[in-house]
PDB file of C-alpha atoms in Angstrom:
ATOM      1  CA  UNK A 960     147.423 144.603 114.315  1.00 54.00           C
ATOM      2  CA  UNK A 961     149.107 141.294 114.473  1.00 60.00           C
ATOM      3  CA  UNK A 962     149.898 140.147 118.212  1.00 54.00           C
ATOM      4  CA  UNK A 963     151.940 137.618 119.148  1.00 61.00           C
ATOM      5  CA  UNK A 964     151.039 133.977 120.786  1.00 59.00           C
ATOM      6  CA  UNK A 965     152.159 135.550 124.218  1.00 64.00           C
ATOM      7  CA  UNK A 966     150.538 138.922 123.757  1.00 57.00           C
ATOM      8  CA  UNK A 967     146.870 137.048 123.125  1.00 54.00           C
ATOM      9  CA  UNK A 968     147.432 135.058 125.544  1.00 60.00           C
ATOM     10  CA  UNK A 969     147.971 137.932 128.151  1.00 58.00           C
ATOM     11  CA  UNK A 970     144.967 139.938 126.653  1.00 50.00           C
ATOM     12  CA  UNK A 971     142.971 136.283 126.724  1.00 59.00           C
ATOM     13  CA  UNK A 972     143.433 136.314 130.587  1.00 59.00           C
ATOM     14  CA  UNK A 973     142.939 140.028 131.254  1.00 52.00           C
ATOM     15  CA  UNK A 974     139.976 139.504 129.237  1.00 55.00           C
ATOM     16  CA  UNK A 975     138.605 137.063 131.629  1.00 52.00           C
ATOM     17  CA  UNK A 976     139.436 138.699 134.842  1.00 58.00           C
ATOM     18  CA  UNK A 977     137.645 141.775 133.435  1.00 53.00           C
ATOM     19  CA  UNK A 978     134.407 139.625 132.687  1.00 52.00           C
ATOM     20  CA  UNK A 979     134.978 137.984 136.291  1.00 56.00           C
ATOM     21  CA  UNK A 980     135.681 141.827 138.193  1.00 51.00           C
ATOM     22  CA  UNK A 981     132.306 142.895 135.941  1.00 45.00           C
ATOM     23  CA  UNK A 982     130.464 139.891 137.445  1.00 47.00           C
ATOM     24  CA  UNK A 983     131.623 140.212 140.884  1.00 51.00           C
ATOM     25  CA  UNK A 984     130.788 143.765 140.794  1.00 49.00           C
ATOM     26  CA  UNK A 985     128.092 144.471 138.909  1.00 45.00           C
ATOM     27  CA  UNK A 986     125.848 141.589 137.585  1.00 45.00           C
ATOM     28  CA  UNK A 987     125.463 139.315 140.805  1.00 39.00           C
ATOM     29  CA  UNK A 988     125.166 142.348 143.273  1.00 43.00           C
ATOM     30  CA  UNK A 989     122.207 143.088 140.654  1.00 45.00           C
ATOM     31  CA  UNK A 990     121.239 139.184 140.522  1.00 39.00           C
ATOM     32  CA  UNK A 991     120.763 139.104 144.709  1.00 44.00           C
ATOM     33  CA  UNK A 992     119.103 142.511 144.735  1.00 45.00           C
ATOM     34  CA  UNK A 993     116.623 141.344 142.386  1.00 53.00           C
ATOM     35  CA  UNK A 994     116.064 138.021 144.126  1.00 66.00           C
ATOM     36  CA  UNK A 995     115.416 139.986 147.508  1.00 74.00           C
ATOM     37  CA  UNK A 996     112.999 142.361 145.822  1.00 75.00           C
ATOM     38  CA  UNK A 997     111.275 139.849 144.906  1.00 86.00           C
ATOM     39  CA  UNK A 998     111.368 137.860 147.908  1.00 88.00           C
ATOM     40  CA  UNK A 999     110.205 141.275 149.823  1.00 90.00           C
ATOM     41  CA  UNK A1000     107.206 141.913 146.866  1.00 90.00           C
ATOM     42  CA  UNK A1001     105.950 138.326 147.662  1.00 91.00           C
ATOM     43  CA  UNK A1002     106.229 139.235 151.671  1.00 93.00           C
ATOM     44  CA  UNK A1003     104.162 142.424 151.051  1.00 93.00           C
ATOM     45  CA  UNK A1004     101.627 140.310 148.716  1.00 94.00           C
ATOM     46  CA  UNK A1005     100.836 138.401 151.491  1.00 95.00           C
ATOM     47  CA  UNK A1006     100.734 140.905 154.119  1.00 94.00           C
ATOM     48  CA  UNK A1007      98.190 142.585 151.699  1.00 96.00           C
ATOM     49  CA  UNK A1008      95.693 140.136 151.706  1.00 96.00           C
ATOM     50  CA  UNK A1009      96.182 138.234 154.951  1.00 96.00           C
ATOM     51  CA  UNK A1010      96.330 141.779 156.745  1.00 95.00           C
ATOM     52  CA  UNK A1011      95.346 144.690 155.450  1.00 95.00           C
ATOM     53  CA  UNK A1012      92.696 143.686 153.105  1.00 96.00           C
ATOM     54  CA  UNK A1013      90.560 142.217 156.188  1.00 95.00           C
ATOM     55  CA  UNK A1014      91.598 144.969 159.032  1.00 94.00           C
ATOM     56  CA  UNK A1015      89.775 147.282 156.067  1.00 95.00           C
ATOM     57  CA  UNK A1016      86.625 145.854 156.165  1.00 95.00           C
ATOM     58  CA  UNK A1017      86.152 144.845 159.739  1.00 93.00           C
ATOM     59  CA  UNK A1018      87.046 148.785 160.707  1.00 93.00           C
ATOM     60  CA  UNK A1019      84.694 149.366 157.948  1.00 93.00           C
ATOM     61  CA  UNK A1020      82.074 147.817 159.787  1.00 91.00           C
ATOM     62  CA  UNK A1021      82.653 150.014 162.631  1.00 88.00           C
ATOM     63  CA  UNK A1022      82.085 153.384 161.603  1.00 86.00           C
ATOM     64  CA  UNK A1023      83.366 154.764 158.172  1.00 90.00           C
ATOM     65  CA  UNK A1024      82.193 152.917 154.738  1.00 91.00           C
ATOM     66  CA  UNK A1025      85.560 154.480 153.067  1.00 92.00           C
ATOM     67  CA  UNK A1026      88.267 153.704 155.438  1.00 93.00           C
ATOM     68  CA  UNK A1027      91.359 152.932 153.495  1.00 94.00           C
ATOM     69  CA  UNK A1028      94.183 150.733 155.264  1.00 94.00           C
ATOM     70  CA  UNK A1029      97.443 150.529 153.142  1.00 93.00           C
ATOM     71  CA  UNK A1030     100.867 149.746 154.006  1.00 93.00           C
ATOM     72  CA  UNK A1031     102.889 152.781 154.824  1.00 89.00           C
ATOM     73  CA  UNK A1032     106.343 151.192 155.314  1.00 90.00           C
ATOM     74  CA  UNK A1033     107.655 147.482 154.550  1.00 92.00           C
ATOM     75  CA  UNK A1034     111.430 147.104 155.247  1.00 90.00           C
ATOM     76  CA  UNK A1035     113.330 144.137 155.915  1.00 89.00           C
ATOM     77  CA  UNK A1036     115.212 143.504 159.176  1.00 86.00           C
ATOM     78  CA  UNK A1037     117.122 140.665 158.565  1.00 85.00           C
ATOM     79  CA  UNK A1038     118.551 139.270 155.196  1.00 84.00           C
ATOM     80  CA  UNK A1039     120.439 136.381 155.793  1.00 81.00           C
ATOM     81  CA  UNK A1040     121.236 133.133 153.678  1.00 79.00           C
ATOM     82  CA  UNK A1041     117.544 131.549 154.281  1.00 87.00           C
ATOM     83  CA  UNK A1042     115.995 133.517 156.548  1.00 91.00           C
ATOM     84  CA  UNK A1043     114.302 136.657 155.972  1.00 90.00           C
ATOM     85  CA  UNK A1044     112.656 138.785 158.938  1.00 93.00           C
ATOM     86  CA  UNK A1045     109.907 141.854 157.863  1.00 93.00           C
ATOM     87  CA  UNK A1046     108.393 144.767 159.471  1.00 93.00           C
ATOM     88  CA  UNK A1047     105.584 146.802 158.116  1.00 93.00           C
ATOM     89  CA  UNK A1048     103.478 149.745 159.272  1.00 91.00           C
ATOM     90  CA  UNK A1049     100.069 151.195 158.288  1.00 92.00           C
ATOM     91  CA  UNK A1050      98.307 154.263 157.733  1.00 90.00           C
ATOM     92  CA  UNK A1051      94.353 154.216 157.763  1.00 91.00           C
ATOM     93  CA  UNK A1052      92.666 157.172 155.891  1.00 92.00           C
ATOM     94  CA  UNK A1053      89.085 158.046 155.759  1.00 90.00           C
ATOM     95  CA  UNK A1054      87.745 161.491 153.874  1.00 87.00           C
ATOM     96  CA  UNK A1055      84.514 161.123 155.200  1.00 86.00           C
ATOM     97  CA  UNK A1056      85.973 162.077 158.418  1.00 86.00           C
ATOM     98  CA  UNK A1057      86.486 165.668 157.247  1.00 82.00           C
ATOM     99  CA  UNK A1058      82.413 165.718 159.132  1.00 83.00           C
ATOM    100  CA  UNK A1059      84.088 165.702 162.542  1.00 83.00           C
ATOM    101  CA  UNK A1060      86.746 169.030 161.868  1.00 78.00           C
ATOM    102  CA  UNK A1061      84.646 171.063 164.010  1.00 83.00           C
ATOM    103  CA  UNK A1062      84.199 168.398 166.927  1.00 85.00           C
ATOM    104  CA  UNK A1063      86.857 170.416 169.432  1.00 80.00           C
ATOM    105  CA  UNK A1064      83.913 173.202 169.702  1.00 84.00           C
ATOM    106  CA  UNK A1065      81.074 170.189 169.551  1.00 87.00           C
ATOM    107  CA  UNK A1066      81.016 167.619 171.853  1.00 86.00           C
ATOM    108  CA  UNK A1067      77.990 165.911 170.458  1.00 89.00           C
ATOM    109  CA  UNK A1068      80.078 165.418 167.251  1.00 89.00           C
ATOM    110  CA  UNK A1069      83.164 164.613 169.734  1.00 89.00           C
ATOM    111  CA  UNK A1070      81.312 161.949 171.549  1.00 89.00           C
ATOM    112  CA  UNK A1071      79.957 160.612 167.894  1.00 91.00           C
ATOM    113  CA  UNK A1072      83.669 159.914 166.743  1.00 91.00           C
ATOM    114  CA  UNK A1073      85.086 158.765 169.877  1.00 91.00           C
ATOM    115  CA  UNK A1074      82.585 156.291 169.994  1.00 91.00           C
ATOM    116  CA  UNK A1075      83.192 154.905 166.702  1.00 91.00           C
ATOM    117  CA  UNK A1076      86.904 154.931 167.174  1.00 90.00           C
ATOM    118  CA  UNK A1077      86.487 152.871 170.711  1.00 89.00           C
ATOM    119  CA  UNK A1078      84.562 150.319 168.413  1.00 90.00           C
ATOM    120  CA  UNK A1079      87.873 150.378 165.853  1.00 90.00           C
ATOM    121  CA  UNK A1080      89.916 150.623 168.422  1.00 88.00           C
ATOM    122  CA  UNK A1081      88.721 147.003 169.837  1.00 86.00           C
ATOM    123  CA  UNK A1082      88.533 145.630 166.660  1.00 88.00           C
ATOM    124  CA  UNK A1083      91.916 147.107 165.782  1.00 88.00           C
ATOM    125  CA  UNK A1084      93.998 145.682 168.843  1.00 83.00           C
ATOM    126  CA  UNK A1085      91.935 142.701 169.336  1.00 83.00           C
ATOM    127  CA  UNK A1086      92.216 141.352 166.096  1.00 86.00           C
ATOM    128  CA  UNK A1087      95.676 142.780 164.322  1.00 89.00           C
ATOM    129  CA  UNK A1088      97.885 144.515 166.497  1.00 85.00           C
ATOM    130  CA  UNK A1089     100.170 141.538 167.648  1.00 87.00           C
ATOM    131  CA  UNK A1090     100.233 140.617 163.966  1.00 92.00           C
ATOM    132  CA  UNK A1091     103.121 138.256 163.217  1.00 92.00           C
ATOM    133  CA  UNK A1092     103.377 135.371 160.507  1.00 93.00           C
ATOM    134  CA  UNK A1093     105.793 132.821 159.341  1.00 94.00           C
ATOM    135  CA  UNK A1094     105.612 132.404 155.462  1.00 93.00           C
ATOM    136  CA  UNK A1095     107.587 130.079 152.805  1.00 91.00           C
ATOM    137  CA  UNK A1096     108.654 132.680 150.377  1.00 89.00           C
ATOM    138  CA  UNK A1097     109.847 129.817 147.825  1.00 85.00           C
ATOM    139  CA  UNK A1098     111.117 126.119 148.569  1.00 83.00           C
ATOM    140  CA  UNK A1099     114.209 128.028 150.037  1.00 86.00           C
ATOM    141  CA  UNK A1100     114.021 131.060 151.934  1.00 89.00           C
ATOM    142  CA  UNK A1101     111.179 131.390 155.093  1.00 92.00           C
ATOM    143  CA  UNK A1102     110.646 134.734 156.273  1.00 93.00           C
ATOM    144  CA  UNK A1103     108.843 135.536 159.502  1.00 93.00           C
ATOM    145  CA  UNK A1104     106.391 139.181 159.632  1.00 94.00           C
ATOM    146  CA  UNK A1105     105.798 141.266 162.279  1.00 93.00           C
ATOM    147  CA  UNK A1106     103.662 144.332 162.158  1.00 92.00           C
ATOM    148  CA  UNK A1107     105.111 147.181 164.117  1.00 85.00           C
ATOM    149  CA  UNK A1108     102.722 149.976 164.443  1.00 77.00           C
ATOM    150  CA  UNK A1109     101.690 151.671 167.470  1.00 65.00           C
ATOM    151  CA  UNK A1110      99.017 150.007 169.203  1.00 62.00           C
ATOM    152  CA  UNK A1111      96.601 153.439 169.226  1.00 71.00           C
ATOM    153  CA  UNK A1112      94.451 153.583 166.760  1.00 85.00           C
ATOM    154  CA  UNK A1113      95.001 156.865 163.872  1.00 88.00           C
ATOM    155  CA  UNK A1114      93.005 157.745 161.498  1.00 89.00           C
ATOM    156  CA  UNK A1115      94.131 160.281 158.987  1.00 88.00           C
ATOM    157  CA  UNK A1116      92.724 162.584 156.100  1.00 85.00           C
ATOM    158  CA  UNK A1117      94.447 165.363 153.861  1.00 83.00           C
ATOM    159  CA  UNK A1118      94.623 168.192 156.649  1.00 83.00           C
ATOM    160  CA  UNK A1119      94.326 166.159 160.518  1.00 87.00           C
ATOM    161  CA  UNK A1120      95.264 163.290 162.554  1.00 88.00           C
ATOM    162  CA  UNK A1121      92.866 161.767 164.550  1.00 89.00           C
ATOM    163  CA  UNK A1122      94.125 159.305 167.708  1.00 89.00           C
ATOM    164  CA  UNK A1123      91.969 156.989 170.046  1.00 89.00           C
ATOM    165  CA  UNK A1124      93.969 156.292 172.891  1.00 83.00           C
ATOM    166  CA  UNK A1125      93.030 152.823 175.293  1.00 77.00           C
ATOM    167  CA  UNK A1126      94.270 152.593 178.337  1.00 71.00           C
ATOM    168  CA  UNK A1127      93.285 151.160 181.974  1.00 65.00           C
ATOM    169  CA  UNK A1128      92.548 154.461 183.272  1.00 73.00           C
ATOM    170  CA  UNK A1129      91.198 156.899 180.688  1.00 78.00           C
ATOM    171  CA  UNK A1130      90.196 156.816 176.848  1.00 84.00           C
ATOM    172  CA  UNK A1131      90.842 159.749 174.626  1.00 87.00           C
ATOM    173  CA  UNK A1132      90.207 161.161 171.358  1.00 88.00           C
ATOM    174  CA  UNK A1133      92.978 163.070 169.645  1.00 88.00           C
ATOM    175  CA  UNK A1134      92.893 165.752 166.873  1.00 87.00           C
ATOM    176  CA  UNK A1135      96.221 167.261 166.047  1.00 85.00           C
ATOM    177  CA  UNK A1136      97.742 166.185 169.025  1.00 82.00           C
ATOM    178  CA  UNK A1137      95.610 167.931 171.015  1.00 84.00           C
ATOM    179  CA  UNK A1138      93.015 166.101 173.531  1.00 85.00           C
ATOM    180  CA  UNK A1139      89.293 166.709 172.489  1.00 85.00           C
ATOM    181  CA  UNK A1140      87.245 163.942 174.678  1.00 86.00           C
ATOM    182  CA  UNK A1141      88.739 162.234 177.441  1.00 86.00           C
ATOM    183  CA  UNK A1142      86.674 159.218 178.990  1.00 83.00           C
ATOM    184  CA  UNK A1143      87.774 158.212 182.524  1.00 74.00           C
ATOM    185  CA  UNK A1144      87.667 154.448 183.394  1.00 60.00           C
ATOM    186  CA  UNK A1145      85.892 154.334 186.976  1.00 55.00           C
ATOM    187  CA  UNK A1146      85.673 151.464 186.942  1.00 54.00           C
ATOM    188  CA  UNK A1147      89.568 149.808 186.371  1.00 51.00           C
ATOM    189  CA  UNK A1148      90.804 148.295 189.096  1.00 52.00           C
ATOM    190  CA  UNK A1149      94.184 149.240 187.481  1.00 50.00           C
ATOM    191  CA  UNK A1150      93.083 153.455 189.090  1.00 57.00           C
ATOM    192  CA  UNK A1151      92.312 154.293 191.841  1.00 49.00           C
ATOM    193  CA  UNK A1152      89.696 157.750 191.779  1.00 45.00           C
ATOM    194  CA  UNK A1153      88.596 160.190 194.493  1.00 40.00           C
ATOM    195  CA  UNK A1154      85.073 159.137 193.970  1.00 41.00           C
ATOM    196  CA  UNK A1155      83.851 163.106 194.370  1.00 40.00           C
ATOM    197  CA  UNK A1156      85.642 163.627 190.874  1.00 43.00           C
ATOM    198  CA  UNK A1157      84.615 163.549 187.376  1.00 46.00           C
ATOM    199  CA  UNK A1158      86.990 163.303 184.853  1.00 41.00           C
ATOM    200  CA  UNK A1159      85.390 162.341 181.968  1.00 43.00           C
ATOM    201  CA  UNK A1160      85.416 166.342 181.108  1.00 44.00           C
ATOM    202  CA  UNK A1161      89.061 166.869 181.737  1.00 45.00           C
ATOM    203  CA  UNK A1162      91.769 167.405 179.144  1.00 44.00           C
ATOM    204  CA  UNK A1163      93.945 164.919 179.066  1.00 46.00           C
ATOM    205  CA  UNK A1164      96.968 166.789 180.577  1.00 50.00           C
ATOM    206  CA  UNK A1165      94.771 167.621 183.351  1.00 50.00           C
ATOM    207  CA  UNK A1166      93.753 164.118 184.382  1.00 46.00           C
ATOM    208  CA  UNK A1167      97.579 163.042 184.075  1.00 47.00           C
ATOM    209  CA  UNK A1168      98.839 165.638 186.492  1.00 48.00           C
ATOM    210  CA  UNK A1169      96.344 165.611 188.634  1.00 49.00           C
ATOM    211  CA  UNK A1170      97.775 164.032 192.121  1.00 43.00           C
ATOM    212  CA  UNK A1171      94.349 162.216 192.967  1.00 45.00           C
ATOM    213  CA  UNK A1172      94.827 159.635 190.253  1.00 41.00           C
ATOM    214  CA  UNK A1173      96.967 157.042 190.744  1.00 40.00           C
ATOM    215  CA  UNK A1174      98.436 154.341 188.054  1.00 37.00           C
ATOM    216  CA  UNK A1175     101.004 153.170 186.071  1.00 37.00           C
ATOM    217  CA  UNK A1176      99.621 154.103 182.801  1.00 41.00           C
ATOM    218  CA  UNK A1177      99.204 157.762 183.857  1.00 45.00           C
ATOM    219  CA  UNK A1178     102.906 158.568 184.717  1.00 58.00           C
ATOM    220  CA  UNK A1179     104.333 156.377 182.256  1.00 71.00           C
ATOM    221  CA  UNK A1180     102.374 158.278 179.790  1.00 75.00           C
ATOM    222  CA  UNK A1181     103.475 161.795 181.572  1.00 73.00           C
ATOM    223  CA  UNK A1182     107.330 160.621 182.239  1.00 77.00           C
ATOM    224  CA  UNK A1183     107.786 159.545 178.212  1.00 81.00           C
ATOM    225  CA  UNK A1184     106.236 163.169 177.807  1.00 79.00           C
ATOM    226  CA  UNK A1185     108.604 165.593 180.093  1.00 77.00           C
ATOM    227  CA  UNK A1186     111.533 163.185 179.337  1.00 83.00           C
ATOM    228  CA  UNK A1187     111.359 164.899 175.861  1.00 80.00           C
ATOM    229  CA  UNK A1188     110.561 168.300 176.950  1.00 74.00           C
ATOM    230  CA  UNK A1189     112.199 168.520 179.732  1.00 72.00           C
ATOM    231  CA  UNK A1190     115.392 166.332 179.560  1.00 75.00           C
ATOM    232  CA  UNK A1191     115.730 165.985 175.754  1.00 79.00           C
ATOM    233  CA  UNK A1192     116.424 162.429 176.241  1.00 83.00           C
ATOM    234  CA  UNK A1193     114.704 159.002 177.073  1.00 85.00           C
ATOM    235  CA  UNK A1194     115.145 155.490 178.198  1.00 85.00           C
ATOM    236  CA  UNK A1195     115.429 153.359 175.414  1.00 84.00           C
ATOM    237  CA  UNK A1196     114.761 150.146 177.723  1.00 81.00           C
ATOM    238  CA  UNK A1197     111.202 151.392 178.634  1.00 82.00           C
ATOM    239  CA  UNK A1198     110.341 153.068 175.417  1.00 83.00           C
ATOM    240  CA  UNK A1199     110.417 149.760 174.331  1.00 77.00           C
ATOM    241  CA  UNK A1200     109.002 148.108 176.772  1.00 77.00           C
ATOM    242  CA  UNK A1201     106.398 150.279 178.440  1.00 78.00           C
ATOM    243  CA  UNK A1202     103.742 151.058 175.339  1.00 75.00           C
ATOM    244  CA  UNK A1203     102.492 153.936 177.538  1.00 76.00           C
ATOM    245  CA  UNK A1204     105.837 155.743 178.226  1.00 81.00           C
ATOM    246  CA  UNK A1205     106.440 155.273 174.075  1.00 83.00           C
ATOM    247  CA  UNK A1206     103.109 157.523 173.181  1.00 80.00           C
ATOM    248  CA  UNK A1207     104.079 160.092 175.941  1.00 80.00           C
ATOM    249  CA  UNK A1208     107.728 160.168 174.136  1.00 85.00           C
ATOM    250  CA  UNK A1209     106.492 160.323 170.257  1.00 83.00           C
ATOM    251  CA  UNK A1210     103.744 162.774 170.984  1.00 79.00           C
ATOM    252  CA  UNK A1211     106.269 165.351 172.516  1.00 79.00           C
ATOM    253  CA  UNK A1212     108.649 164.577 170.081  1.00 81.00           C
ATOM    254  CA  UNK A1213     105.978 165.259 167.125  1.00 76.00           C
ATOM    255  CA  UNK A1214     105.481 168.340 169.096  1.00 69.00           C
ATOM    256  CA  UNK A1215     108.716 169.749 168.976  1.00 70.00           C
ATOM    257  CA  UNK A1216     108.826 168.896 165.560  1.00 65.00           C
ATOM    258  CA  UNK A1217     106.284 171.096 164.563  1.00 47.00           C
ATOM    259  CA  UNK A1218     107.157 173.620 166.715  1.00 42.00           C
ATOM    260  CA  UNK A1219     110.685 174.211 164.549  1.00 34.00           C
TER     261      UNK A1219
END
């Protein structure tokens, strides 16, 4: 087919707005996606080794030789010209801790594990859990990276959840989301205890409703809690400010969850 001097140049420029649209569209969307997975891989590198590598072996020294710490979600915040902003999660796994399954009907065994956990726990928050880092991720882009996670300590294997709560007025060990050992803090000046009670036996639940103990970590835990259950709503402002209140809101949110 012979064209005319008009006709190639009309096909000329639709050619070249068709490799511009294909460009616009398709190959540079592609090109910046790229760059920012690899600007998030290099983030996550780090985090790796500057994070999880060494929370691994100092909980290791705590308790369980095959505690596993690995990143459980790494999302990015803020993408914007040279700035880059990160959070990540973790989850910490252990099989070994399939010995304590039977610890709600042993409290030997539930002593045993909430003892080690204490020893992450401290470990775990004094070290790690206000995690944040500023990083070059090339001679152009910084990023800063916060972790996120809650400040309890879990532990997890293929079948339960295990949860060391720290607080000023009671410690507790969770399976399931259920309270197995509870360990009251006499001695916090932050509670203030009938001295002719002993908690240290006491389910959880019981200790938090119970009108002799007084404390802001108590009924922030219990107000989260019934705000869920009993309102089906929270407030945002102190679920994020008020760590307490948060736990009482995602444990009877997990709750319901399972429960439909």
């Amino acid at each position: 087919m012979n064209l005319s001097k008009s006709e190639k140049i009309i096909f000329s420029i639709l050619g070249v707005i068709g490799i511009g649209i294909v460009c616009n569209k398709v190959i540079y969307p592609g090109f910046l996606a790229l760059k920012e997975g690899q600007s998030q891989n290099i983030a996550k590198d780090f985090v790796q080794e500057d994070f999880v590598l060494p929370l691994q072996e100092n909980l290791q020294k705590s308790g369980f030789d095959d505690i596993n710490v690995s990143i459980n979600t790494f999302k990015t915040d803020i993408s914007f010209e040279n700035f880059r902003e990160y959070d990540f999660d973790v989850v910490i796994s252990s099989k070994k801790i399939k010995e304590y399954e039977d610890i709600a009907d042993d409290e030997k065994k539930a002593e045993k594990l909430y003892s080690i956990m204490e020893k992450m726990s401290n470990k775990f928050e004094n070290g790690y859990s206000d995690y944040s880092k500023r990083i070059a991720i090339n001679e152009d882009i910084n990023a800063n990276i916060e972790y996120t996670g809650n400040l309890s300590l879990e532990i997890h294997n293929d079948e339960h959840k295990y949860v060391f709560y720290n607080g000023p007025c009671f410690n507790a060990l969770d399976m399931d989301l259920k309270t197995i050992y509870v360990v009251h803090e006499e001695d916090s000046p932050a509670c203030h205890l009938n001295d002719n009670t002993d908690y240290s036996n006491q389910k959880k639940d019981e200790v938090l409703n119970n009108p002799d103990v007084e404390g802001p970590t108590l009924g922030s835990y219990t107000d989260g809690y019934n705000a869920i259950v009993e309102d089906e709503e929270y407030d945002l402002d102190r679920y994020q400010e008020d760590s307490e209140y948060r736990k009482g809101v995602d444990d009877a949110m997990e709750e319901l969850d399972e429960y439909y």
